[in-house]
Tab-separated table of C-alpha atoms in Angstrom:
chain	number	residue	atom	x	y	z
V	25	UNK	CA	-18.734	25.579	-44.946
V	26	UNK	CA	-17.249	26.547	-48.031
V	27	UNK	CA	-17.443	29.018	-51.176
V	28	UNK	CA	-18.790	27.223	-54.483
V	29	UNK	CA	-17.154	28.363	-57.752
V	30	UNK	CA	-20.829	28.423	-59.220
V	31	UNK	CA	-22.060	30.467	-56.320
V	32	UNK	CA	-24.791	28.370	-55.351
V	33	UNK	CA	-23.372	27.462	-51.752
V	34	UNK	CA	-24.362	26.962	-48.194
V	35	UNK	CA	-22.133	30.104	-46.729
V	36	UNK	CA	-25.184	32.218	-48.609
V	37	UNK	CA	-27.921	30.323	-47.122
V	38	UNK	CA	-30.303	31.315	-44.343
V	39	UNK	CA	-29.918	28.777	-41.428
V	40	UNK	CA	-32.769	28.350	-38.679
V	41	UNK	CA	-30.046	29.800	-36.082
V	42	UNK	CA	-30.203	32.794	-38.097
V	43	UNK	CA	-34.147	32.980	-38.438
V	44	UNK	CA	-33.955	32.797	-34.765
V	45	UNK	CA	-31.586	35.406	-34.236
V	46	UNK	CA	-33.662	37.917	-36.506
V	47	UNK	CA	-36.434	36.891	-34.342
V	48	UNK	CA	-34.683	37.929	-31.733
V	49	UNK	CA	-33.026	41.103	-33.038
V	50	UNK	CA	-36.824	41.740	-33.747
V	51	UNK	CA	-38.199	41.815	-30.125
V	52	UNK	CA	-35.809	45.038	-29.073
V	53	UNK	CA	-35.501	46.813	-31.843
V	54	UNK	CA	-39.024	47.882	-33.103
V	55	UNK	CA	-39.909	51.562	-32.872
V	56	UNK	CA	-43.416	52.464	-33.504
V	57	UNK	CA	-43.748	55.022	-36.347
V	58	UNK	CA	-45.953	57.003	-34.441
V	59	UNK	CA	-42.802	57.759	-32.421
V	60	UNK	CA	-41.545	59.996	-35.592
V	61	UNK	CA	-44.288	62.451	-35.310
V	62	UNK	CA	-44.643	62.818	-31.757
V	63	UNK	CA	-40.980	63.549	-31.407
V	64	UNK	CA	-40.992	65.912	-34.854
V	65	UNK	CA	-38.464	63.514	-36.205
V	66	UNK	CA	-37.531	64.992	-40.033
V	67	UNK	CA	-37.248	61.290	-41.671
V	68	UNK	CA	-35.178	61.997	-44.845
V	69	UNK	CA	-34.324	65.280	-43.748
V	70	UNK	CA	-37.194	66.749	-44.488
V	71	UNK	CA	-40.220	67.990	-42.898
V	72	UNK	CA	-44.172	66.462	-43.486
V	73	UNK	CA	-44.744	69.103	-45.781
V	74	UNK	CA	-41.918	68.411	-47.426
V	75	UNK	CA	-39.397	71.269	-46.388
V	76	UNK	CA	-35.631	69.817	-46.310
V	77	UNK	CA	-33.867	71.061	-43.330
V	78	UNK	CA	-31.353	73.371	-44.189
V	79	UNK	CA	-27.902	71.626	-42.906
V	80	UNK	CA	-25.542	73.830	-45.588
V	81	UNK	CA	-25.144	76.271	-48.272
V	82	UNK	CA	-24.128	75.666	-52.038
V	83	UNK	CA	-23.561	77.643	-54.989
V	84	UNK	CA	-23.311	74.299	-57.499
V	85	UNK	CA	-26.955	73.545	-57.946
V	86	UNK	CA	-30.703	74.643	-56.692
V	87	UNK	CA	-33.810	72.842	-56.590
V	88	UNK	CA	-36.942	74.922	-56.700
V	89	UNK	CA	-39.984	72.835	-56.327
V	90	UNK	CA	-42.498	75.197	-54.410
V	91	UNK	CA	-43.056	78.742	-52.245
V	92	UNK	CA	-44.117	79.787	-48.977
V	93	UNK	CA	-46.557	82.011	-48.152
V	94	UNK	CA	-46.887	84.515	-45.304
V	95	UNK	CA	-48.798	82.108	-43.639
V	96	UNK	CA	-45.837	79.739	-44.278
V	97	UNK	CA	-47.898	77.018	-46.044
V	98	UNK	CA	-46.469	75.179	-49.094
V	99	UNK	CA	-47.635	75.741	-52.394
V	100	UNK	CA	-46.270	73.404	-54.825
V	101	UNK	CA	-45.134	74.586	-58.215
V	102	UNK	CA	-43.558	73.255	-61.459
V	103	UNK	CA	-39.966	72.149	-60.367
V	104	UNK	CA	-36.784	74.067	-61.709
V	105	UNK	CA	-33.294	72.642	-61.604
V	106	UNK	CA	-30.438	75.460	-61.816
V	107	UNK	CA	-26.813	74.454	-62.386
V	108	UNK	CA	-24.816	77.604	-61.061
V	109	UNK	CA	-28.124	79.942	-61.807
V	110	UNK	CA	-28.398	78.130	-65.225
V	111	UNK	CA	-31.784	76.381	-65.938
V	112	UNK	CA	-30.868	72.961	-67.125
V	113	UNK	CA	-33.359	73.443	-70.094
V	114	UNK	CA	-31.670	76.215	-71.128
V	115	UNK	CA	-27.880	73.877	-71.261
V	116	UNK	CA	-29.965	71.157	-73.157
V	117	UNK	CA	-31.780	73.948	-75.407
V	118	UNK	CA	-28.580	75.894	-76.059
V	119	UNK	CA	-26.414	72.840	-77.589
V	120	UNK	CA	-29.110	71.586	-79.452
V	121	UNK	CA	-27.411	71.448	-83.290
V	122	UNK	CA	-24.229	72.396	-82.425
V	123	UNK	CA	-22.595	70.230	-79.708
V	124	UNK	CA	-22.200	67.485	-77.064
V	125	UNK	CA	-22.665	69.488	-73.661
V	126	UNK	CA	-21.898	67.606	-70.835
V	127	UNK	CA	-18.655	68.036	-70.485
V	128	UNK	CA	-19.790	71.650	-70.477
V	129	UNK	CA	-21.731	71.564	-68.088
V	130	UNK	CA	-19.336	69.429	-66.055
V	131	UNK	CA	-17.242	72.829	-66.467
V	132	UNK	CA	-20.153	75.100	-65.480
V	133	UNK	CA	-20.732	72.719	-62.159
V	134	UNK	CA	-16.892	72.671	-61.495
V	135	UNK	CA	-15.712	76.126	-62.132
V	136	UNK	CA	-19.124	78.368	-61.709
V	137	UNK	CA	-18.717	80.011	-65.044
V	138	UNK	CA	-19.904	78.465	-68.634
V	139	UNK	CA	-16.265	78.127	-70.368
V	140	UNK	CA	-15.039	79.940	-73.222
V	141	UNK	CA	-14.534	77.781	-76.260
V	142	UNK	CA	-10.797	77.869	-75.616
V	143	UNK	CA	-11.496	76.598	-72.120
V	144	UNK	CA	-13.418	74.059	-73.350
V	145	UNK	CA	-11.282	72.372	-75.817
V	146	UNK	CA	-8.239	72.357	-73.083
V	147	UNK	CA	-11.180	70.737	-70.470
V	148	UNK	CA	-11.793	68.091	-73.078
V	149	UNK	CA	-7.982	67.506	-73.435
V	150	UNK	CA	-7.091	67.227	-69.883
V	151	UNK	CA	-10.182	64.790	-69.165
V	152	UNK	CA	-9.228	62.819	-72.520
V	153	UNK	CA	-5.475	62.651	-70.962
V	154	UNK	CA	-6.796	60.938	-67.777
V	155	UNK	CA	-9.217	58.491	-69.446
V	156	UNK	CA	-7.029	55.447	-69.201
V	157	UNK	CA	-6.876	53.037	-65.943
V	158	UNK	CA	-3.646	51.322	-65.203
V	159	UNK	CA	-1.609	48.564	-66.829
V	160	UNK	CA	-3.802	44.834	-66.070
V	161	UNK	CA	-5.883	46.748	-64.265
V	162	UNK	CA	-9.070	44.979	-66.393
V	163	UNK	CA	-7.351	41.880	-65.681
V	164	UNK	CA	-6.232	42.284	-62.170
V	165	UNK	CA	-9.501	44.358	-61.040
V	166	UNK	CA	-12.493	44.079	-63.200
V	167	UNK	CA	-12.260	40.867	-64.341
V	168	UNK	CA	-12.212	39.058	-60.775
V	169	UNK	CA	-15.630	37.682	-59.927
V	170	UNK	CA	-17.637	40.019	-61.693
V	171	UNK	CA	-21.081	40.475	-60.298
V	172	UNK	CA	-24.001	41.160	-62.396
V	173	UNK	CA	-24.620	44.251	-60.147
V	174	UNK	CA	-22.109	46.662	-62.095
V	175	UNK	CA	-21.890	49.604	-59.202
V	176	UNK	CA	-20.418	46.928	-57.051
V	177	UNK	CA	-17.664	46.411	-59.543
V	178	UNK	CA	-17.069	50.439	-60.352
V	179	UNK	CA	-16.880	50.992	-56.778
V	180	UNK	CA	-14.244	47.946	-56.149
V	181	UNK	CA	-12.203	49.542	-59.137
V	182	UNK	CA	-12.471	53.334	-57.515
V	183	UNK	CA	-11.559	52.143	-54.040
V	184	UNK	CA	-8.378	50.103	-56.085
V	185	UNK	CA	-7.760	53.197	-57.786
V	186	UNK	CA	-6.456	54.706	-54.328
V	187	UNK	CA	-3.633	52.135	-54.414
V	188	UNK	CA	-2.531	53.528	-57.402
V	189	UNK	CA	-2.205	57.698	-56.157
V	190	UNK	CA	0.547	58.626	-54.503
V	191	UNK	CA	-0.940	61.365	-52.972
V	192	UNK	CA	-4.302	59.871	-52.273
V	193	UNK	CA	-5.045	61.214	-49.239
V	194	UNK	CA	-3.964	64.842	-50.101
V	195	UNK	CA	-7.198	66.919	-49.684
V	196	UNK	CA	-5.437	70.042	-51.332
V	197	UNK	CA	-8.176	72.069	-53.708
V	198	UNK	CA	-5.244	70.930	-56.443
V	199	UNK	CA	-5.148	67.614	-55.772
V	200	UNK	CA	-8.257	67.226	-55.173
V	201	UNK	CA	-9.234	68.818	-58.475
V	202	UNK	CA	-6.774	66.526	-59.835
V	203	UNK	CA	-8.650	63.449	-58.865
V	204	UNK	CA	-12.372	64.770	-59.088
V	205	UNK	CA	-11.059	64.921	-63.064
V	206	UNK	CA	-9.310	61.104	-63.585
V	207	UNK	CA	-12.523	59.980	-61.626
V	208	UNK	CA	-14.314	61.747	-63.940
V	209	UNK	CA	-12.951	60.699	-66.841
V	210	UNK	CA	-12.342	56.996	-66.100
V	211	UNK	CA	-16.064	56.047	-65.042
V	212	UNK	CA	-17.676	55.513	-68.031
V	213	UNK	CA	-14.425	53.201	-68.863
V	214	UNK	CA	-15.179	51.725	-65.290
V	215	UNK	CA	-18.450	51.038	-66.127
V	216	UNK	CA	-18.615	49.780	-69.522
V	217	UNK	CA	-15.882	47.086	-68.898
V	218	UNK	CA	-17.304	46.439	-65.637
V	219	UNK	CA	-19.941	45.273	-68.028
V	220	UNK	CA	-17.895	43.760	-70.412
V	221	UNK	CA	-16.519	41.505	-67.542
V	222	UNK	CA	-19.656	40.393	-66.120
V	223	UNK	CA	-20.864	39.222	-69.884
V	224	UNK	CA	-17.741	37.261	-70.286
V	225	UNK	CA	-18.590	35.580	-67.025
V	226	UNK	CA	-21.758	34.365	-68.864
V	227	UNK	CA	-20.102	32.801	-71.247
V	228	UNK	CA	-20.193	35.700	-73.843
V	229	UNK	CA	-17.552	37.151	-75.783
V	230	UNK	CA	-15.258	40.035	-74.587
V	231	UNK	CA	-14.266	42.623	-76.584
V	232	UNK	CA	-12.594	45.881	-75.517
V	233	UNK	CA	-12.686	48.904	-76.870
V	234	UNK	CA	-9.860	51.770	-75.602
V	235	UNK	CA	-11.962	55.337	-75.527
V	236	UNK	CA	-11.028	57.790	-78.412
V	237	UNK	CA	-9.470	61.230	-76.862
V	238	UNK	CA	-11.443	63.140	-79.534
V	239	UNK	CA	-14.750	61.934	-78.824
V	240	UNK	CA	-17.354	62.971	-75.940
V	241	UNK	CA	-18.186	61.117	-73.036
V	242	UNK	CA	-21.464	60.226	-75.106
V	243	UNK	CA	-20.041	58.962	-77.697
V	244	UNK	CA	-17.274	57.086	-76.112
V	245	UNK	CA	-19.807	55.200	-73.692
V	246	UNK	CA	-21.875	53.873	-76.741
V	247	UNK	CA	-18.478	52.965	-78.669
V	248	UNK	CA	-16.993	50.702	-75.865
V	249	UNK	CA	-20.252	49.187	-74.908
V	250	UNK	CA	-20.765	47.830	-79.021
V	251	UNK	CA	-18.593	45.423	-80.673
V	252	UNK	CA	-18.637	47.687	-84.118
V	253	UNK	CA	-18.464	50.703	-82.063
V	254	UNK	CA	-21.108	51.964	-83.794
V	255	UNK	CA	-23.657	54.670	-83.265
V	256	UNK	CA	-25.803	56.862	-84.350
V	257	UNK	CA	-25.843	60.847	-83.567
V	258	UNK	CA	-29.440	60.684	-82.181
V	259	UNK	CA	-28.313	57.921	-79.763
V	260	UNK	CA	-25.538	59.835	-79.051
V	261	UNK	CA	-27.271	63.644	-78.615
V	262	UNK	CA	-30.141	61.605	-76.428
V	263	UNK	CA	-27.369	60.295	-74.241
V	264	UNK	CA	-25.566	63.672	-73.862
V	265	UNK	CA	-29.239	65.140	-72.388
V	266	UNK	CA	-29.481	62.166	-70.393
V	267	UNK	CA	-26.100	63.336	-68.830
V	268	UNK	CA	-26.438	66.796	-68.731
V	269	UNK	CA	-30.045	65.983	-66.815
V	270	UNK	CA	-28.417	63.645	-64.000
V	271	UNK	CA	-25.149	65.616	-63.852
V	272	UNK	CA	-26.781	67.185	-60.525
V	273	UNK	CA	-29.778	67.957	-58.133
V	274	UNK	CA	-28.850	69.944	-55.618
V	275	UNK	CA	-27.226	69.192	-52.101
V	276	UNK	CA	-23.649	68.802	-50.788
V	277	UNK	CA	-20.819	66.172	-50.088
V	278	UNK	CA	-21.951	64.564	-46.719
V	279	UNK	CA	-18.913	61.800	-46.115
V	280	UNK	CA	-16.571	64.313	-47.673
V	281	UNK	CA	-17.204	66.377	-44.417
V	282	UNK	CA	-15.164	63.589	-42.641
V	283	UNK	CA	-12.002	64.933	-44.296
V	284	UNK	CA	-11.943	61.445	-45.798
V	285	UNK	CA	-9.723	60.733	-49.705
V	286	UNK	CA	-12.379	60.546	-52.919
V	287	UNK	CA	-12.397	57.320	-53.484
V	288	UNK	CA	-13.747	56.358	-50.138
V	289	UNK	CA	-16.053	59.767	-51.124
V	290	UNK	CA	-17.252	58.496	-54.104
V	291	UNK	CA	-17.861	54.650	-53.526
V	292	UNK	CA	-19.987	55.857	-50.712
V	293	UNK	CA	-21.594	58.090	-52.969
V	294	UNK	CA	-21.888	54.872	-55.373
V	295	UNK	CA	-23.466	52.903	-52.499
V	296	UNK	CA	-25.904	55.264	-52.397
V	297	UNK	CA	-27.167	55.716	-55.810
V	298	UNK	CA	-27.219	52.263	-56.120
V	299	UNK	CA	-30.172	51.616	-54.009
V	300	UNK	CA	-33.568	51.192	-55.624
V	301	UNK	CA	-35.069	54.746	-53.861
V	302	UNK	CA	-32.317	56.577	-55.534
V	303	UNK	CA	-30.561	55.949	-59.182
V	304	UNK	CA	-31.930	52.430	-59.556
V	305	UNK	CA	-35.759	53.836	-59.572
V	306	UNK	CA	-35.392	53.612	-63.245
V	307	UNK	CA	-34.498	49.797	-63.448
V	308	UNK	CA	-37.250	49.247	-61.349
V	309	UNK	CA	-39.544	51.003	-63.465
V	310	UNK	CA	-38.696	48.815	-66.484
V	311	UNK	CA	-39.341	45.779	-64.362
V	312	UNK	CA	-42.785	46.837	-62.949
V	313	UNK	CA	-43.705	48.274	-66.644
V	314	UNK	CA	-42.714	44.503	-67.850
V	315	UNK	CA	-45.091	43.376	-65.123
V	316	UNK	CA	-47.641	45.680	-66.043
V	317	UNK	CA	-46.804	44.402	-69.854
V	318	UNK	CA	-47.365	41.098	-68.786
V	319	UNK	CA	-50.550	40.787	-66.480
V	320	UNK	CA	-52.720	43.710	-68.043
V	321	UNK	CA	-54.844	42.645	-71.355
V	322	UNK	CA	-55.825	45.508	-73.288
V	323	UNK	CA	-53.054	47.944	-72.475
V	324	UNK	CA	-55.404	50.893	-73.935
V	325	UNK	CA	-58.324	50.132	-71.818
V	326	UNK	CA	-57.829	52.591	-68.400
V	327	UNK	CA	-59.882	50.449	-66.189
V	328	UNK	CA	-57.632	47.263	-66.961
V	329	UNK	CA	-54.284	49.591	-66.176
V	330	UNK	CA	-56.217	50.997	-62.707
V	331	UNK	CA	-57.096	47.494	-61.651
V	332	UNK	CA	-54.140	46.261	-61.862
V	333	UNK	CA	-52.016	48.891	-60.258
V	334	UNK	CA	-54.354	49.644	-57.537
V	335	UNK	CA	-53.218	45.561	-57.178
V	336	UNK	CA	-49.675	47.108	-57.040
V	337	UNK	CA	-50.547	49.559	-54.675
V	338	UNK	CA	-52.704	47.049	-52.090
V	339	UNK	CA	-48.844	45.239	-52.259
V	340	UNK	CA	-50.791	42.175	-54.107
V	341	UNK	CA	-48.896	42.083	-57.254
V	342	UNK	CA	-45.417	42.772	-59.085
V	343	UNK	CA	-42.710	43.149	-55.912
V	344	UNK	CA	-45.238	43.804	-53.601
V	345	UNK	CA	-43.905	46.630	-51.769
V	346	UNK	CA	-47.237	49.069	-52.337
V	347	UNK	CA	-45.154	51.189	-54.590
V	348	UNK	CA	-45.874	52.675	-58.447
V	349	UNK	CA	-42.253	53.441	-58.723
V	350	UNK	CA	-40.982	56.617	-61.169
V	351	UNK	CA	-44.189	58.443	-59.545
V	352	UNK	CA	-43.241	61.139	-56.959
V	353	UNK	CA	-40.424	62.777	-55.839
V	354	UNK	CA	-38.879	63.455	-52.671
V	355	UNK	CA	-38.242	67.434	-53.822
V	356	UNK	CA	-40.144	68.307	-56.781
V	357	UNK	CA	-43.627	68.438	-55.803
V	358	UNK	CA	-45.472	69.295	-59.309
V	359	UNK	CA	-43.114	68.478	-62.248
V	360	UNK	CA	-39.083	67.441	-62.783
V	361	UNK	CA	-37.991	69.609	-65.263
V	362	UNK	CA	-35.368	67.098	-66.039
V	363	UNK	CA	-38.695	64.782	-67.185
V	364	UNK	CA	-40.345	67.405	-68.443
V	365	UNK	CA	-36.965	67.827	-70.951
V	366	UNK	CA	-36.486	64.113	-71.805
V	367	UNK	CA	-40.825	63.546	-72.844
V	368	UNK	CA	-39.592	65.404	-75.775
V	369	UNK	CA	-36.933	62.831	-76.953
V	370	UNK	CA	-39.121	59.928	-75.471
V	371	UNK	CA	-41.991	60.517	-78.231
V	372	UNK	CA	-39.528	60.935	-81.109
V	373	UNK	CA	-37.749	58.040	-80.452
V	374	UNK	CA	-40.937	56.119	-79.566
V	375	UNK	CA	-42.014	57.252	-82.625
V	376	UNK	CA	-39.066	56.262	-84.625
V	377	UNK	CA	-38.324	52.965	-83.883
V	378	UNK	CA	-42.272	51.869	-83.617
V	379	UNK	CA	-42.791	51.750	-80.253
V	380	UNK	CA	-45.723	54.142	-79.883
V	381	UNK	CA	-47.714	51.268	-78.137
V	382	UNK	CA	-45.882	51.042	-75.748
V	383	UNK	CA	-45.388	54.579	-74.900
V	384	UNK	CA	-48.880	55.168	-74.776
V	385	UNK	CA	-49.053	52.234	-71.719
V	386	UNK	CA	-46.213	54.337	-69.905
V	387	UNK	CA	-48.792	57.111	-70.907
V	388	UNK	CA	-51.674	55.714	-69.117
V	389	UNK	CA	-49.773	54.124	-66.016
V	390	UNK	CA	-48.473	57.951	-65.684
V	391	UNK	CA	-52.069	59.363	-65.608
V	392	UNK	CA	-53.616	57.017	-63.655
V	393	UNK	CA	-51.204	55.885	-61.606
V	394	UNK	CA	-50.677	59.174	-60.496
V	395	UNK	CA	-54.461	59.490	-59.765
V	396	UNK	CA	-54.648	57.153	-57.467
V	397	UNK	CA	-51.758	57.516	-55.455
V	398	UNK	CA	-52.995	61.207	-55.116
V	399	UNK	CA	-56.402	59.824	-54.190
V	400	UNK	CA	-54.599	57.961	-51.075
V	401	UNK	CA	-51.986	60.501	-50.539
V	402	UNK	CA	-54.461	63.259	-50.086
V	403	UNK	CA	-52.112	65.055	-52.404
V	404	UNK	CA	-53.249	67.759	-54.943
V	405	UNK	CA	-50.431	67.338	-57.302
V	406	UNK	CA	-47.651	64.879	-57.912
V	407	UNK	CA	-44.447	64.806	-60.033
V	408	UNK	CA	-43.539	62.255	-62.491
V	409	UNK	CA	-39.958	61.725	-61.925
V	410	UNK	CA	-37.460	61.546	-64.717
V	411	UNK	CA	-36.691	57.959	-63.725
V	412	UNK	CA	-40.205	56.809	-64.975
V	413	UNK	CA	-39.188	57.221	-69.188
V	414	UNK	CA	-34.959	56.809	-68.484
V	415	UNK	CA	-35.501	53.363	-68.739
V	416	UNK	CA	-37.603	53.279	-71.579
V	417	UNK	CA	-35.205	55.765	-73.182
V	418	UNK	CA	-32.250	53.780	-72.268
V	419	UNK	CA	-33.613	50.681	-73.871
V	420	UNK	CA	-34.937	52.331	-76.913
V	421	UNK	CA	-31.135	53.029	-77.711
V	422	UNK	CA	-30.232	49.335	-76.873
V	423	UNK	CA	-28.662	49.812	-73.481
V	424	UNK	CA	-28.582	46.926	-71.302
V	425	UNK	CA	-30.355	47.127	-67.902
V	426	UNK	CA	-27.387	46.545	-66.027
V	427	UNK	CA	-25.834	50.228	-67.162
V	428	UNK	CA	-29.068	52.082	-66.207
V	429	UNK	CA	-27.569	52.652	-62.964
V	430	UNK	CA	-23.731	53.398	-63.904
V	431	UNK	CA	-24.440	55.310	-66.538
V	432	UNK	CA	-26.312	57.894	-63.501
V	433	UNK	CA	-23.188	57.799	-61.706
V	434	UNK	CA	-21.135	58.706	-64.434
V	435	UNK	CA	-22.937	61.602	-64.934
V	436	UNK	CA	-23.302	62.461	-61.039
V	437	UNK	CA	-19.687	62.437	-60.346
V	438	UNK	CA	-19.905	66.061	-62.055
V	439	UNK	CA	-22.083	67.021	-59.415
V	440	UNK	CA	-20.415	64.974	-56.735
V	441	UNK	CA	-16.506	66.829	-57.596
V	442	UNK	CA	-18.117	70.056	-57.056
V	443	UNK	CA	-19.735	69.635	-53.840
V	444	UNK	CA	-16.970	68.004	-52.564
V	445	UNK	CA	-14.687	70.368	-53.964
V	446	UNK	CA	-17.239	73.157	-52.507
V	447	UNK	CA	-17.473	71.372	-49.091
V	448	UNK	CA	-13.249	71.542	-48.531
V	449	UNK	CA	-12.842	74.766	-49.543
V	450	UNK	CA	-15.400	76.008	-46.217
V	451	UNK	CA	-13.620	73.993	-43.941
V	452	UNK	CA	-17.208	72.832	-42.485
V	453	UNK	CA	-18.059	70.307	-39.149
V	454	UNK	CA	-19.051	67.094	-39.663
V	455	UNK	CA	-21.856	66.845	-40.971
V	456	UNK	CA	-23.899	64.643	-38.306
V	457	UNK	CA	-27.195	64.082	-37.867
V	458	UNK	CA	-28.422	63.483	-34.370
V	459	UNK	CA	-30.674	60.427	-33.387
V	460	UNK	CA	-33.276	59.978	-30.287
C-alpha cells in the first residue's frame, strides 16, 4: 500500500476490516445520553440552563449573556462582550474615522490598559519588527503538500516555528511575551501564504507579497492575499471590526496549564477553532446559505424558506446533521453584541455592491429559522451568532472561503497571548476535567 502523488490512493480508503472493527469498537463503547442527566454530567462545561462552571478567574475578557434571580433562575438578556471592562462596541465606535484598532485592542487585551499614543506607535513597531518568518521557510514549510484546509498548514508552520527559538521552552512572563508577539505578528503572513501555497498546488499562479511595517494588520492581510495589493479603506476598516470582534470571548488558556511552550499552546488552540462548532461555523453558514440559494424558489416567499429548513432541521436536506448553523450560541442567550456590531456594516456593504437580495434571504432564514428552532427548543429567545453574516461579509470583500477560518485565528491569538500570559503568571493546577 502506497501514497499516490495525486492523493487519490488506497492508504485513504475504508477497507471491510476496518468497517468491522468500527462495528466492533461500536458494541462497547455506547453510552446512553440519558446517562448525562442522571449523573448531572455538565457536557461543554456548562449546566442545562446554560451556566458554565466556573473552573478559573480572568481579568482579559467577560461575557455577560444573562442574570440570576433570588430564586436562581436564568433570565436571558442582550449579550455584552467586555475586553478588560471595555465594551467591544465602544473599541469599534471609538476608532471609527480616525484609525485601525486592533492592534489596540491587542494592547488593551495584553497589557489591561488602552495605550497612550506613544505606546501605541512603539506596539506597532515591535510587532512590525517580528513580522517576517525565516529564510526558505515558504519553501521549506509552506510550500510542502499544501492542503486546501489552511489551519492545518498555519499550525504545521507554528509547531516549525519552535525549531527556530532558542529558548522555546522558556515559560518566563518575558519570553513568553516575546513569543505571544512574533506569533502575533507572523499569522496573518502564515495564513495568507499558507493560501498562496495551496493555490499554486492547483495549478494557479504564486505571487508573494512581503507585509509593509507601516501598515495595519488589516491592511497587510488584504495586500498579500491580492496580486495588485490593492484595497480599498472600507474593505480595510470592515476587516479591522471583524478583528477587533473575534480578538476574544472570554475564558482562559486550558493546555497552557500543562506548563507546555506556545507553539504546542497555540496549534492546539488552532485545532480547536478549526472545527465546524467553533471558528468554522461561518464557512458552514455560506455553504448551507448556498444550499438554501439553490433548492428554495422564491427566496422572498417565508413559507418556501420554512419548508425547506424545517427539511434541514428533520436532517433531510443540505449536510443533514439537523442543524441551522450561525443560529444559537453556546453563551449568549439573547443577542452577540459582536453581531449586533457587524449588521451595521453587513447592510452597507450589501447595499453597495448590489447584493440586497441576498441579504434579505439571510434576513428571512434569521427570522424564521430562529422561530422554529425556538418552537422545538422550547426556548423563549435565541441569539444570532456573529458567524451567521462573517461569511457573507467576508465574501462581499472578495475573501476566499478557505481564509474564513485563519483569518479568526489571527485575530484570536490576541486573546489567546493574554490568557496564556494570565494563566503563567498564577501558577495554577492543571486544568483537568474529571470523567465517570
Amino acid at each position: 500500500m502506497v501514497w499516490k502523488e495525486n492523493r487519490e490512493n488506497a492508504y485513504c480508503e475504508i477497507p471491510p476490516a476496518i468497517l468491522a472493527l468500527k462495528e466492533q469498537w461500536e458494541k462497547k463503547n455506547y453510552i446512553d445520553p440519558k446517562l448525562y442527566k442522571e449523573y448531572n454530567v455538565k457536557r461543554g462545561l456548562r449546566d442545562e440552563d446554560g451556566r458554565g462552571v466556573l473552573t478559573g478567574l480572568t481579568r482579559v475578557g467577560e461575557i455577560q449573556s444573562y442574570s440570576v434571580t433570588e430564586g436562581e433562575h436564568i433570565v436571558p438578556q442582550d449579550g455584552m462582550l467586555y475586553y478588560r471592562g471595555i465594551d467591544c462596541r465602544e473599541l469599534v465606535k471609538g476608532s471609527e474615522g480616525r484609525r485601525f484598532a486592533f492592534e489596540e485592542t491587542a494592547y488593551l487585551l495584553l497589557f489591561g490598559e488602552l495605550p497612550t499614543a506613544a505606546q501605541l506607535e512603539a506596539f506597532c513597531q515591535q510587532l512590525a519588527s517580528y513580522r517576517t518568518l525565516p529564510t526558505n521557510f515558504f519553501r521549506d514549510v509552506i510550500m510542502k503538500a499544501p492542503p486546501r484546509d489552511l489551519m492545518n498548514t498555519m499550525q504545521r508552520g507554528i509547531l516549525t516555528l519552535f525549531c527556530y527559538d532558542d529558548k522555546p521552552n522558556d515559560i518566563g512572563l518575558e519570553n513568553v511575551l516575546r513569543q505571544c508577539l512574533q506569533l502575533m505578528s507572523n499569522m496573518p503572513v502564515l495564513a495568507i501564504y499558507a493560501y498562496q501555497a495551496w493555490r499554486f498546488s492547483q495549478g494557479e499562479s504564486l505571487f508573494i507579497h512581503v507585509p509593509k511595517p507601516e501598515l495595519s494588520t488589516a491592511e497587510n492581510f488584504l495586500r498579500m492575499l491580492r496580486e495588485d495589493c490593492g484595497y480599498t479603506d472600507l474593505e480595510a476598516r470592515t476587516l479591522d471590526v471583524a478583528l477587533i470582534l473575534h480578538a476574544d470571548n472570554g475564558g482562559g488558556h486550558v493546555v497552557t496549564s500543562s506548563g507546555t511552550d506556545p507553539y504546542s499552546a497555540i496549534a492546539a488552540s488552532m485545532a480547536s477553532l478549526k472545527g465546524p462548532r467553533h471558528g468554522g461555523a461561518n464557512s458552514k453558514v455560506m455553504a448551507m446559505m448556498d444550499d438554501v440559494k439553490e433548492h428554495v424558489r422564491d427566496w422572498n416567499d417565508e413559507g418556501c424558506v420554512a419548508d425547506y429548513l424545517t427539511r434541514i432541521l428533520n436532517k433531510d436536506a443540505f449536510d443533514r446533521s439537523g442543524l441551522i448553523y450561525g443560529l444559537g450560541h453556546a453563551v449568549y442567550t439573547k443577542t452577540d453584541p459582536r453581531c449586533e456590531v457587524f449588521r451595521a456594516y453587513v447592510n452597507h456593504l450589501a447595499a453597495e455592491k448590489g447584493r440586497e437580495d441576498e441579504l434579505a434571504l439571510y434576513a428571512n432564514v434569521e427570522k424564521i429559522g430562529k422561530q422554529l428552532l425556538m418552537e422545538r427548543q422550547h426556548k423563549s429567545v435565541l441569539s444570532t451568532n456573529i458567524d451567521f453574516y462573517s461569511g457573507f461579509v467576508y465574501e462581499m470583500l472578495g475573501l476566499p472561503k478557505e481564509l474564513y477560518t485563519p483569518l479568526f485565528a489571527v485575530a484570536r491569538i490576541a486573546g489567546w497571548s493574554a490568557h496564556r500570559m494570565e494563566e503563567l503568571s498564577v501558577g495554577g493546577k492543571l486544568i483537568r476535567p474529571r470523567y465517570g
